[in-house]
Tab-separated table of C-alpha atoms in Angstrom:
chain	number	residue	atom	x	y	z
A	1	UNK	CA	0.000	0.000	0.000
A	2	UNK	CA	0.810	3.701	-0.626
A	3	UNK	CA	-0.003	6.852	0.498
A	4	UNK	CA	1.215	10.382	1.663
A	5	UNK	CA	2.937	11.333	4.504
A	6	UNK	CA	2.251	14.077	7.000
A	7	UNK	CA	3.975	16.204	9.079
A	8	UNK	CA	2.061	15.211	11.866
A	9	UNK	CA	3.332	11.748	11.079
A	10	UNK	CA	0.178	10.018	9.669
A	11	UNK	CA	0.005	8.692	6.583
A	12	UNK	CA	-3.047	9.693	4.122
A	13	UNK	CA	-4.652	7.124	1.457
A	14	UNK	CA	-5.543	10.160	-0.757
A	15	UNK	CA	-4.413	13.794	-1.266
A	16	UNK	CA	-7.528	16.157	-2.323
A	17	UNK	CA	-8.170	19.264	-2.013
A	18	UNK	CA	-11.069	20.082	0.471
A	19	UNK	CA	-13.328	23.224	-0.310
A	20	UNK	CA	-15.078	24.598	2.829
A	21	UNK	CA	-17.628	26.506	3.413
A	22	UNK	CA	-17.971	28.466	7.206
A	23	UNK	CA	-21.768	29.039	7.204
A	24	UNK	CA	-24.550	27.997	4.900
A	25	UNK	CA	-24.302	31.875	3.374
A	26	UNK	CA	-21.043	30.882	1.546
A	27	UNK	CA	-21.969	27.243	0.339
A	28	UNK	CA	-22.902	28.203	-2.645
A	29	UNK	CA	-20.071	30.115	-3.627
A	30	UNK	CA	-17.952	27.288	-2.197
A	31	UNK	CA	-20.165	24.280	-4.387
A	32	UNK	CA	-19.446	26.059	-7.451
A	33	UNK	CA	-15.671	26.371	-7.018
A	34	UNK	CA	-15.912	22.560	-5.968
A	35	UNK	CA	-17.743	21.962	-8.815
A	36	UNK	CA	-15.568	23.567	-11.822
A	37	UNK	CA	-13.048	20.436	-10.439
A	38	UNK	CA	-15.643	17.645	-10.140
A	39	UNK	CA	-13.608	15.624	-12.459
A	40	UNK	CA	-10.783	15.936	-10.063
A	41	UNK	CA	-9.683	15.104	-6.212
A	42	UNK	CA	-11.828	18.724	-4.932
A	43	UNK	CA	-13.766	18.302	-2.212
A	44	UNK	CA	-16.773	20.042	-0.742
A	45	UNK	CA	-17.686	19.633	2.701
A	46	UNK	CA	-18.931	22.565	5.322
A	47	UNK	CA	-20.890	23.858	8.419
A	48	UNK	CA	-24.040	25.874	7.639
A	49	UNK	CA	-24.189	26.922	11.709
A	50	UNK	CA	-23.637	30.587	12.145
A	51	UNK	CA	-23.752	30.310	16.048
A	52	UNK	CA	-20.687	29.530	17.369
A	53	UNK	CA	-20.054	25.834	18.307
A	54	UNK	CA	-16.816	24.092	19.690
A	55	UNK	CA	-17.893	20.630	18.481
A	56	UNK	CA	-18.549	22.144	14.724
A	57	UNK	CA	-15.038	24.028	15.141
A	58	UNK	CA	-13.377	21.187	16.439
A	59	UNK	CA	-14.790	18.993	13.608
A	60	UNK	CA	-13.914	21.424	11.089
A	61	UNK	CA	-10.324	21.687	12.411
A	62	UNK	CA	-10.031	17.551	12.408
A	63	UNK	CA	-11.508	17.502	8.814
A	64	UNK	CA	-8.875	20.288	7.394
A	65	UNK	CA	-6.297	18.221	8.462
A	66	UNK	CA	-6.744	14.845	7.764
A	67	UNK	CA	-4.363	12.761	6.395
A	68	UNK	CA	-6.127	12.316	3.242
A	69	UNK	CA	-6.307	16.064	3.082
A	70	UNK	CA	-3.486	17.701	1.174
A	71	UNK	CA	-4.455	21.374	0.499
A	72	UNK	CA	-7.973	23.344	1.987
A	73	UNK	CA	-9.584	26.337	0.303
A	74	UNK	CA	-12.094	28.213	3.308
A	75	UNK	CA	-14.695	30.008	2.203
A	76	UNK	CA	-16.448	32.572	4.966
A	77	UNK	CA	-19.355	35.146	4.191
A	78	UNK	CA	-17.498	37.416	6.759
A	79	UNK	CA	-20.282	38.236	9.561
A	80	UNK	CA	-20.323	34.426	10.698
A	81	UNK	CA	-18.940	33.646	14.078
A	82	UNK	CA	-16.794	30.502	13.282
A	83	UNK	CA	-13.448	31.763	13.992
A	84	UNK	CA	-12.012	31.813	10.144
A	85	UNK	CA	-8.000	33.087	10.964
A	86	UNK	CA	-7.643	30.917	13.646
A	87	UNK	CA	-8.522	27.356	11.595
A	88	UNK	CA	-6.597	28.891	8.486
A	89	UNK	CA	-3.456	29.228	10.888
A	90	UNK	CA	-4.089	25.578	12.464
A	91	UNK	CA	-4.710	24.050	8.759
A	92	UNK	CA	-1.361	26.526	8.042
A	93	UNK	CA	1.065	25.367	10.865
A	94	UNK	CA	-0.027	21.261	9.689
A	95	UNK	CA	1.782	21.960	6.752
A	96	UNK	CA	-1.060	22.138	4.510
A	97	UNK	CA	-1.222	24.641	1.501
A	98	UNK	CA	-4.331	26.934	2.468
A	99	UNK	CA	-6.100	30.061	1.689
A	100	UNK	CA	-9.364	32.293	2.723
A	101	UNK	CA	-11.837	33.639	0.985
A	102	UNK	CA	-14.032	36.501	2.145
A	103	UNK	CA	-17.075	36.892	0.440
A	104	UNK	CA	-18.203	40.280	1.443
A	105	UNK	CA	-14.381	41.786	1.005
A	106	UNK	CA	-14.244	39.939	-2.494
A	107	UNK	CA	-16.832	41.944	-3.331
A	108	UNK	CA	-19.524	38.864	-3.756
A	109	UNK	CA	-20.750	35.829	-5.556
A	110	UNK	CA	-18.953	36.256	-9.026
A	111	UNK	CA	-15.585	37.912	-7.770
A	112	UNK	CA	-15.423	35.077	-5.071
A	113	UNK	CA	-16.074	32.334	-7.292
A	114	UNK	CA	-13.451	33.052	-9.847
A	115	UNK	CA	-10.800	33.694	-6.698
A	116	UNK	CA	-11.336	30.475	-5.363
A	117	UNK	CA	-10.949	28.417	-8.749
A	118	UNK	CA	-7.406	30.020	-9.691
A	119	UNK	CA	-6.484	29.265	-6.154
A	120	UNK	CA	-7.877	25.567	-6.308
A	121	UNK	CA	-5.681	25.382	-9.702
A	122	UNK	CA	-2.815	26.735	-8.352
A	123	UNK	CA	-3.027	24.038	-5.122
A	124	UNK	CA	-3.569	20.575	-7.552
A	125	UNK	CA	-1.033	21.805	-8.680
A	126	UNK	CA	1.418	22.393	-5.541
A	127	UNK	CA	0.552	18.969	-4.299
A	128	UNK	CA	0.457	16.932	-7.269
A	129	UNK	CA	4.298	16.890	-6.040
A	130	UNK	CA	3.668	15.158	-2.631
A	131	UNK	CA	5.675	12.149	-2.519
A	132	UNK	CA	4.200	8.601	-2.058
A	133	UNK	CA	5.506	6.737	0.888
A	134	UNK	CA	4.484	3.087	1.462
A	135	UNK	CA	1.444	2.447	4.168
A	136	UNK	CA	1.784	-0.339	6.792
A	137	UNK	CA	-1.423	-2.132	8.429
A	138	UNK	CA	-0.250	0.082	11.924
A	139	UNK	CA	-0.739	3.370	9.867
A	140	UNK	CA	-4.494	3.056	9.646
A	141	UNK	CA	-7.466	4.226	11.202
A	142	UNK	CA	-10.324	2.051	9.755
A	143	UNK	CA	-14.018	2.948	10.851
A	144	UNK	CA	-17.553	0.814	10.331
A	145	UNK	CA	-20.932	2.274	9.960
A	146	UNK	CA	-23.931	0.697	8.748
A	147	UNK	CA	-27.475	2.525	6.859
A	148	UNK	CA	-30.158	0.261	5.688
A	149	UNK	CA	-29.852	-3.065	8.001
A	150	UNK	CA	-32.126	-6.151	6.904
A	151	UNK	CA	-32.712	-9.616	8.384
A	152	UNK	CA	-29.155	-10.485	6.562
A	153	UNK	CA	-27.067	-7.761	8.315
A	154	UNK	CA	-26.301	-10.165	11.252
A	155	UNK	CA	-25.596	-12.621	9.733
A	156	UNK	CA	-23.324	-11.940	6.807
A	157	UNK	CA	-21.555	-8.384	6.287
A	158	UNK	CA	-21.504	-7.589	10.004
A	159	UNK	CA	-19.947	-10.331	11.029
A	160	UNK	CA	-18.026	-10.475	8.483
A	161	UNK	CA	-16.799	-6.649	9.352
A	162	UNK	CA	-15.936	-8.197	13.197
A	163	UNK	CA	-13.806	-10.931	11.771
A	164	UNK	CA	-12.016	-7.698	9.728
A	165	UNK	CA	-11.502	-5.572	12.614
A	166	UNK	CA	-10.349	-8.622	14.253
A	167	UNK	CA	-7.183	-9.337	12.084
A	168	UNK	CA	-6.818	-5.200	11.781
A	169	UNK	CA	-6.274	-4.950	15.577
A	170	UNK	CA	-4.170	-8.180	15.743
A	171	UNK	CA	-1.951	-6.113	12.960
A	172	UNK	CA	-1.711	-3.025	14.580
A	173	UNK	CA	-4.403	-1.149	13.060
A	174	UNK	CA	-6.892	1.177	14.799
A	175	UNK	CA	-10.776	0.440	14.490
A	176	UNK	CA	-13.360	2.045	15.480
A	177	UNK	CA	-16.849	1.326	15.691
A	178	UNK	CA	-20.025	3.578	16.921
A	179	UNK	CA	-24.073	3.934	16.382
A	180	UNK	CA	-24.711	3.512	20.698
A	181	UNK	CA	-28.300	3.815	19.648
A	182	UNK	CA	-28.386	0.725	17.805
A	183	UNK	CA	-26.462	-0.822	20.248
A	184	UNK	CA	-29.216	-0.830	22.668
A	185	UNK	CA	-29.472	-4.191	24.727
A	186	UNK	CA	-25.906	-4.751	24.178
A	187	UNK	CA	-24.326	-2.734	27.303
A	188	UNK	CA	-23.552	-5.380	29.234
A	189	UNK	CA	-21.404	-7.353	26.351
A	190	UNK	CA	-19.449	-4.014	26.068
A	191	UNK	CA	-18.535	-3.863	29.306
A	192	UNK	CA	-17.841	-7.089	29.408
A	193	UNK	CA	-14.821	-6.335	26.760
A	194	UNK	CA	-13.624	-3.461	28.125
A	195	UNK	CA	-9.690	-3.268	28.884
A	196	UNK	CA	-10.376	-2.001	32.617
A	197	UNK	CA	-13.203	-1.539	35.165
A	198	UNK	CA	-13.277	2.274	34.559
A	199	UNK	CA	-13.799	1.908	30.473
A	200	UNK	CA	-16.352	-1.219	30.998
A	201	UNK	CA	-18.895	1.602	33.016
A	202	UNK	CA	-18.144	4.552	30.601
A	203	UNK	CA	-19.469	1.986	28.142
A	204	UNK	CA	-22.299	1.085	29.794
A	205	UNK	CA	-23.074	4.337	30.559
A	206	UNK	CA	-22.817	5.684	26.968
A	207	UNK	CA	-25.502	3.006	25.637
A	208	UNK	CA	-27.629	4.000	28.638
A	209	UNK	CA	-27.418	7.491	27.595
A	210	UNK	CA	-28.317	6.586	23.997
A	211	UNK	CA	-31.872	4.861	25.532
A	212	UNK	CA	-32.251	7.708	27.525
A	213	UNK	CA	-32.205	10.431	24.442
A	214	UNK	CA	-33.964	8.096	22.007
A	215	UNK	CA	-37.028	8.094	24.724
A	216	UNK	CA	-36.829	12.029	25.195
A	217	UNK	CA	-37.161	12.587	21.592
A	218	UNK	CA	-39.848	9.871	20.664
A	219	UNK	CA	-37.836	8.147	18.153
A	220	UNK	CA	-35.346	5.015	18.172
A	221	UNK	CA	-33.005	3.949	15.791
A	222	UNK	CA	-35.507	1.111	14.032
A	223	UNK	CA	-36.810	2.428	10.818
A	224	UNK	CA	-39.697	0.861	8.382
A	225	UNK	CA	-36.868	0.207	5.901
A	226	UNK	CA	-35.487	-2.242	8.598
A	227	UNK	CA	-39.185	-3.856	9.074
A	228	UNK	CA	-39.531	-4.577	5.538
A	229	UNK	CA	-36.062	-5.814	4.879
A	230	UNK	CA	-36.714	-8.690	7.599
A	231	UNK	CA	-35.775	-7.437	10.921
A	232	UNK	CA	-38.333	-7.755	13.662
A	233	UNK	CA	-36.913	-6.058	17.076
A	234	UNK	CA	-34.693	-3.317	18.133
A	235	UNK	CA	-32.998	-6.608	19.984
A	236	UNK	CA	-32.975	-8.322	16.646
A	237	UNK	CA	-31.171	-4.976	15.297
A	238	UNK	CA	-28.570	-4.226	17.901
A	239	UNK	CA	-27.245	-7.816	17.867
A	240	UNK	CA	-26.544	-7.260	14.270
A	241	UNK	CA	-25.069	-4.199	14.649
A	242	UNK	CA	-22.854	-5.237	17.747
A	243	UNK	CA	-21.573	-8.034	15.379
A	244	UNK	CA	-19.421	-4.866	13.499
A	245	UNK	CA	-17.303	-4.985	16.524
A	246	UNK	CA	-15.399	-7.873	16.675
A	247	UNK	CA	-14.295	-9.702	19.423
A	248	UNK	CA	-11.120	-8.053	21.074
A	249	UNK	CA	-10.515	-6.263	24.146
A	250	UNK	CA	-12.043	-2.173	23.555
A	251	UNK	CA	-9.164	-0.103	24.289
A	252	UNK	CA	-11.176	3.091	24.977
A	253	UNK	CA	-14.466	5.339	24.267
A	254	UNK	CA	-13.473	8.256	22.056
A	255	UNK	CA	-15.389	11.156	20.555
A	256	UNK	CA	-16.088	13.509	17.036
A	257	UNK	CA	-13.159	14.755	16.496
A	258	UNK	CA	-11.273	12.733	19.177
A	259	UNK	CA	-8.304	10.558	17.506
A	260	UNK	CA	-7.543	7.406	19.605
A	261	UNK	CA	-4.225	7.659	21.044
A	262	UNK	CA	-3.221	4.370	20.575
A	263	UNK	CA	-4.161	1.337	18.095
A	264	UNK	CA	-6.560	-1.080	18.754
A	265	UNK	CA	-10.840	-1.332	19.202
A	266	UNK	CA	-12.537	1.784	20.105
A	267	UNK	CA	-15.900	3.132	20.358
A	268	UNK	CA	-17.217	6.034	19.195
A	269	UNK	CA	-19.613	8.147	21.567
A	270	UNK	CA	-21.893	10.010	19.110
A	271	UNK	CA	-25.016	11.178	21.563
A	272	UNK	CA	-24.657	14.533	22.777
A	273	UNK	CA	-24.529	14.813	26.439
A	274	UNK	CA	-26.911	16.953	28.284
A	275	UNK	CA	-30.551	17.142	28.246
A	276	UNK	CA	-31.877	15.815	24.427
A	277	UNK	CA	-31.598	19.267	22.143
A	278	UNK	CA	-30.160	18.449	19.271
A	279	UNK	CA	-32.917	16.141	17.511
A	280	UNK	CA	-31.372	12.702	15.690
A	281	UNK	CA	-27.905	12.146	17.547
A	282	UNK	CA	-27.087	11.629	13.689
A	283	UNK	CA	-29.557	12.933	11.414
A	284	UNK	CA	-27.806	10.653	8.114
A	285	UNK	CA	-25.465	7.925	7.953
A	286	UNK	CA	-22.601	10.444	5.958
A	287	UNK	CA	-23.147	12.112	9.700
A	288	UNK	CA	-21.589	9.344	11.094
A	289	UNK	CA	-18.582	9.016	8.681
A	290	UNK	CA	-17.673	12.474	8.653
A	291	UNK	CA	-17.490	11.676	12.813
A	292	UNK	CA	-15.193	8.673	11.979
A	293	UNK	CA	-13.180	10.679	9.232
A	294	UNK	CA	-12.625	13.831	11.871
A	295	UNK	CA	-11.754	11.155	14.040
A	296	UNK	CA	-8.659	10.292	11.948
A	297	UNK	CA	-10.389	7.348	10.175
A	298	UNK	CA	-8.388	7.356	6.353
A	299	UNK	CA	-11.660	4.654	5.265
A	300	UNK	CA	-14.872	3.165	6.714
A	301	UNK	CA	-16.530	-0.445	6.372
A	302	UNK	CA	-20.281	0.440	5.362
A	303	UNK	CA	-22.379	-2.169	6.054
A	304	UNK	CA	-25.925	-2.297	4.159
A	305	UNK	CA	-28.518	-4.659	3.196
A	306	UNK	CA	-31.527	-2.367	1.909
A	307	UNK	CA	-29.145	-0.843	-0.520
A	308	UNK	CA	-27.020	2.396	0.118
A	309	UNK	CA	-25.798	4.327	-2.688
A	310	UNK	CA	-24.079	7.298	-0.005
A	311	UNK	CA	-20.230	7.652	-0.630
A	312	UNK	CA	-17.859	10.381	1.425
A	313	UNK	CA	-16.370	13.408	0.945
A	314	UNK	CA	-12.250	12.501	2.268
A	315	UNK	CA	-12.905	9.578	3.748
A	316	UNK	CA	-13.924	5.981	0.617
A	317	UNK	CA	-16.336	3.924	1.710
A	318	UNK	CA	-16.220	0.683	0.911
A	319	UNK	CA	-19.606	-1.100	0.697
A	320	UNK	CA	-20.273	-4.558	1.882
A	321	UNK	CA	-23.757	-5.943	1.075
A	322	UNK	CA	-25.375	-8.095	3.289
A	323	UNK	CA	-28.055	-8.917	1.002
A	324	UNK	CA	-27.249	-11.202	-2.241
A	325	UNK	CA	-30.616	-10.048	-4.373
A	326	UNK	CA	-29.824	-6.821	-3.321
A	327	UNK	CA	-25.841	-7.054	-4.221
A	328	UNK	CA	-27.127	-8.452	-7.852
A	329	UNK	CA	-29.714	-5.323	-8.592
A	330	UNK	CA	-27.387	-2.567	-6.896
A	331	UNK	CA	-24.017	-4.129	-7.687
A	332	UNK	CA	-22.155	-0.825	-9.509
A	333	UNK	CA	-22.371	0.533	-6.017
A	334	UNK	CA	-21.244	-2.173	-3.819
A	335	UNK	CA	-17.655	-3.443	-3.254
A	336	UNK	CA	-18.536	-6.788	-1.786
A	337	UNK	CA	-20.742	-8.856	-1.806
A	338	UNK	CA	-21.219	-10.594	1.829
A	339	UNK	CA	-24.582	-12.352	1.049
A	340	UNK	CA	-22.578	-15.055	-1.261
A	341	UNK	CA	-22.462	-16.391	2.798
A	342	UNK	CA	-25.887	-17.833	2.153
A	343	UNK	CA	-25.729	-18.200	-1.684
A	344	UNK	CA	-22.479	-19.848	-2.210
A	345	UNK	CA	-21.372	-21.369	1.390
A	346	UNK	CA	-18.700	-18.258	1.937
A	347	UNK	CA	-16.932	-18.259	5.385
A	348	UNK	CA	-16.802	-14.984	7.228
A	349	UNK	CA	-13.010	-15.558	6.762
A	350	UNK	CA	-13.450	-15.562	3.087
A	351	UNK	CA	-15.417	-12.307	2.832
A	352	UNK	CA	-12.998	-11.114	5.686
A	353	UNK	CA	-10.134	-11.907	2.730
A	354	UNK	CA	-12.196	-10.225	0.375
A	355	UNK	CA	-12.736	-6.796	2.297
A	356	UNK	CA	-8.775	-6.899	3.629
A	357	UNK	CA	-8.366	-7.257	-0.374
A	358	UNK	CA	-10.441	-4.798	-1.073
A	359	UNK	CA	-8.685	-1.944	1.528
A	360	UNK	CA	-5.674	-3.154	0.119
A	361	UNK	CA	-6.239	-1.622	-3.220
A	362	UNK	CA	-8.412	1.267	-1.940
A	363	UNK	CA	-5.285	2.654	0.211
A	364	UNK	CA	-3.041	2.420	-3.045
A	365	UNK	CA	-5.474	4.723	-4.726
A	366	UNK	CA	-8.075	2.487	-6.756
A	367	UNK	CA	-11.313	3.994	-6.405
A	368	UNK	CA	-14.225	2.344	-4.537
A	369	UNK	CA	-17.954	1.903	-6.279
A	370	UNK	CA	-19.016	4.954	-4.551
A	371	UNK	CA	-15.531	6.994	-5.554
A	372	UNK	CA	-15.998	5.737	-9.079
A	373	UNK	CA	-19.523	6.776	-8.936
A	374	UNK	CA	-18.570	10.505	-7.526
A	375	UNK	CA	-20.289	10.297	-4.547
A	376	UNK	CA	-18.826	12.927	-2.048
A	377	UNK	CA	-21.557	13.473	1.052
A	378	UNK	CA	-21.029	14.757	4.020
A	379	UNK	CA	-22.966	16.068	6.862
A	380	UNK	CA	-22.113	18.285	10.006
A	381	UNK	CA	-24.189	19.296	12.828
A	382	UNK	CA	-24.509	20.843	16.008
A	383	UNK	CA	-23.675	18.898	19.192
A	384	UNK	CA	-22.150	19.435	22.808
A	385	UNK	CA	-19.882	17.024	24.878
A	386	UNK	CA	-19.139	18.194	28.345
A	387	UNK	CA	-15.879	17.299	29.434
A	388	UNK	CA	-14.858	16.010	25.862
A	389	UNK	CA	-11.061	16.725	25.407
């Protein structure tokens, strides 16, 4: 595998340029510059929040600088709060090629617009120099989602996922793994795994949390997607989901934003703390990738057996289809196909072989379905963590 070094010492699996927009009054302006490079690695992603956040500017400031990141374009109206100067400095001092662009002291859409293209050109073209550097196992952050789960979820592709993280961990990669509100029922088997006593309650804790917001909001994480694709209970659901996770030791609970600070399983805490304000702890599944790609997370594992067709802005996905009828009608945007479990007598180990096969290529820079496709979603929200480092 090969990829790109970093001055912060991590290694990316792609180099793109990521346009940003600081409120939803510059998105526009930023979509379009995006747009006149859709044919190459330029990225949109942004915040439309004009209140100021820390999680949103902490998220922002994780995104700018991942390791797949290579050069960032910001693009501000000018009267928003997010604090513009001080992310262009921290996306500066990473080493990163970056630049700002004002909207109101451009002098608007049009000036703004052809600003930001020149300076888009000018950065594929500065980093079209960065030099390749060969990837170990140990230099990646790997993260699993799943969006549409049906009665074969649990029984093909998420396993299948666990017996992946599984041989990551045991080669020094980092995993995480997240969705506490479909992990409901399962507290006890999490603490269970924990490294320590400490961990094992934060654990607990975090899934009890997740029941507790669901509840206050008068919504759970079972859809009529689910229903229809075969899954009966929430019980039915969170078994499936916990399946993602593998069977090692969890080394820690992390957050947004939060890198692990040292390989192995972790968890990923996505409920905001506090009394329930915020509405869906994730609102879309590209919520929860963007929270595994500011997390550090170079690709994620996405799970589905209704059928996805979401990709990632930064971050490939690589899609593994629990569902063989749905693999053969949706195959152009799936990567693997985990059903062939119950079609053709596949082992977990042999789709595990399969998906390890399949990262193995996407970190030396062949596209996934979705890539190949040019699916580049993202979402970013509001949310508060009290304490969160």
């Amino acid at each position: 595998m090969k990829g790109y070094q970093r001055k912060d010492g991590r290694k990316g699996i792609r180099n793109v340029v990521v346009v940003t927009y600081l409120v939803e009054c510059a998105h526009h302006v930023a979509a379009r510059i995006a747009q006149y490079y859709q044919e190459q690695e330029v990225h949109l992603i942004g915040f439309g929040g004009c209140a100021p956040n820390d999680y949103a500017e902490r998220m922002m400031r994780q995104l700018c600088t991942h390791p797949n990141v290579g050069a960032v374009l910001l693009v501000s109206l000018g009267c928003e709060n997010f604090q513009r100067n001080r992310l262009l400095q921290d996306i500066k001092d990473s080493g990163r090629p970056a630049s700002l662009i004002v909207i109101q002291e451009e002098g608007g859409t049009r000036p703004s617009i052809d600003k930001g293209i020149s300076t888009v050109g000018d950065m594929l073209h500065q980093i079209a120099a960065t030099p390749q550097v060969v990837i170990d196992w140990s230099d990646l952050m790997i993260g699993t989602v799943c969006g549409g789960s049906d009665g074969y979820s649990g029984i093909t592709a998420n396993p299948s996922v666990g017996a992946t993280f599984d041989w990551l961990v045991d080669h020094g990669a980092t995993c995480i793994f997240e969705e506490p509100g479909e992990l409901i029922g399962c507290e006890q088997l999490l603490q269970q795994r924990a490294v320590n006593p400490e961990l094992g309650a934060r654990l607990y804790n975090c899934i009890v949390k997740a029941d507790k917001y669901y509840k206050q909001m008068g919504h759970d994480s079972f859809s009529q997607g689910n229903a229809t694709g075969g899954l009966t209970t929430i019980e039915e659901k969170s078994l499936g989901s916990y399946c993602k996770s593998g069977s090692r030791p969890i080394q820690g609970l992390t957050y947004p934003g939060v890198a692990p600070n040292k390989p192995g399983l972790w968890m990923m805490d996505v409920v905001p703390d506090g009394e329930a304000r915020w509405g869906f702890p994730n609102i879309n599944d590209n919520a929860e990738i963007m929270e595994m790609a500011a997390c550090g997370c170079q690709l994620v594992l996405y799970t589905t057996g209704r059928g996805s067709v979401a990709g990632s802005a930064i971050s490939p996905v690589i899609k593994i289809c629990s569902n063989p009828e749905t693999y053969r009608h949706m195959k152009d945007d799936m990567d693997i196909n985990a059903g062939a479990i119950v079609t053709n007598g596949l082992t977990f180990d042999d789709v595990r072989s399969h998906i390890l096969q399949c990262i193995e290529q996407t970190a030396s820079g062949i596209p996934t379905q979705s890539e190949a496709l040019g699916h580049r979603e993202y979402a970013l929200v509001y949310k508060q963590f009290n304490g969160c480092p």
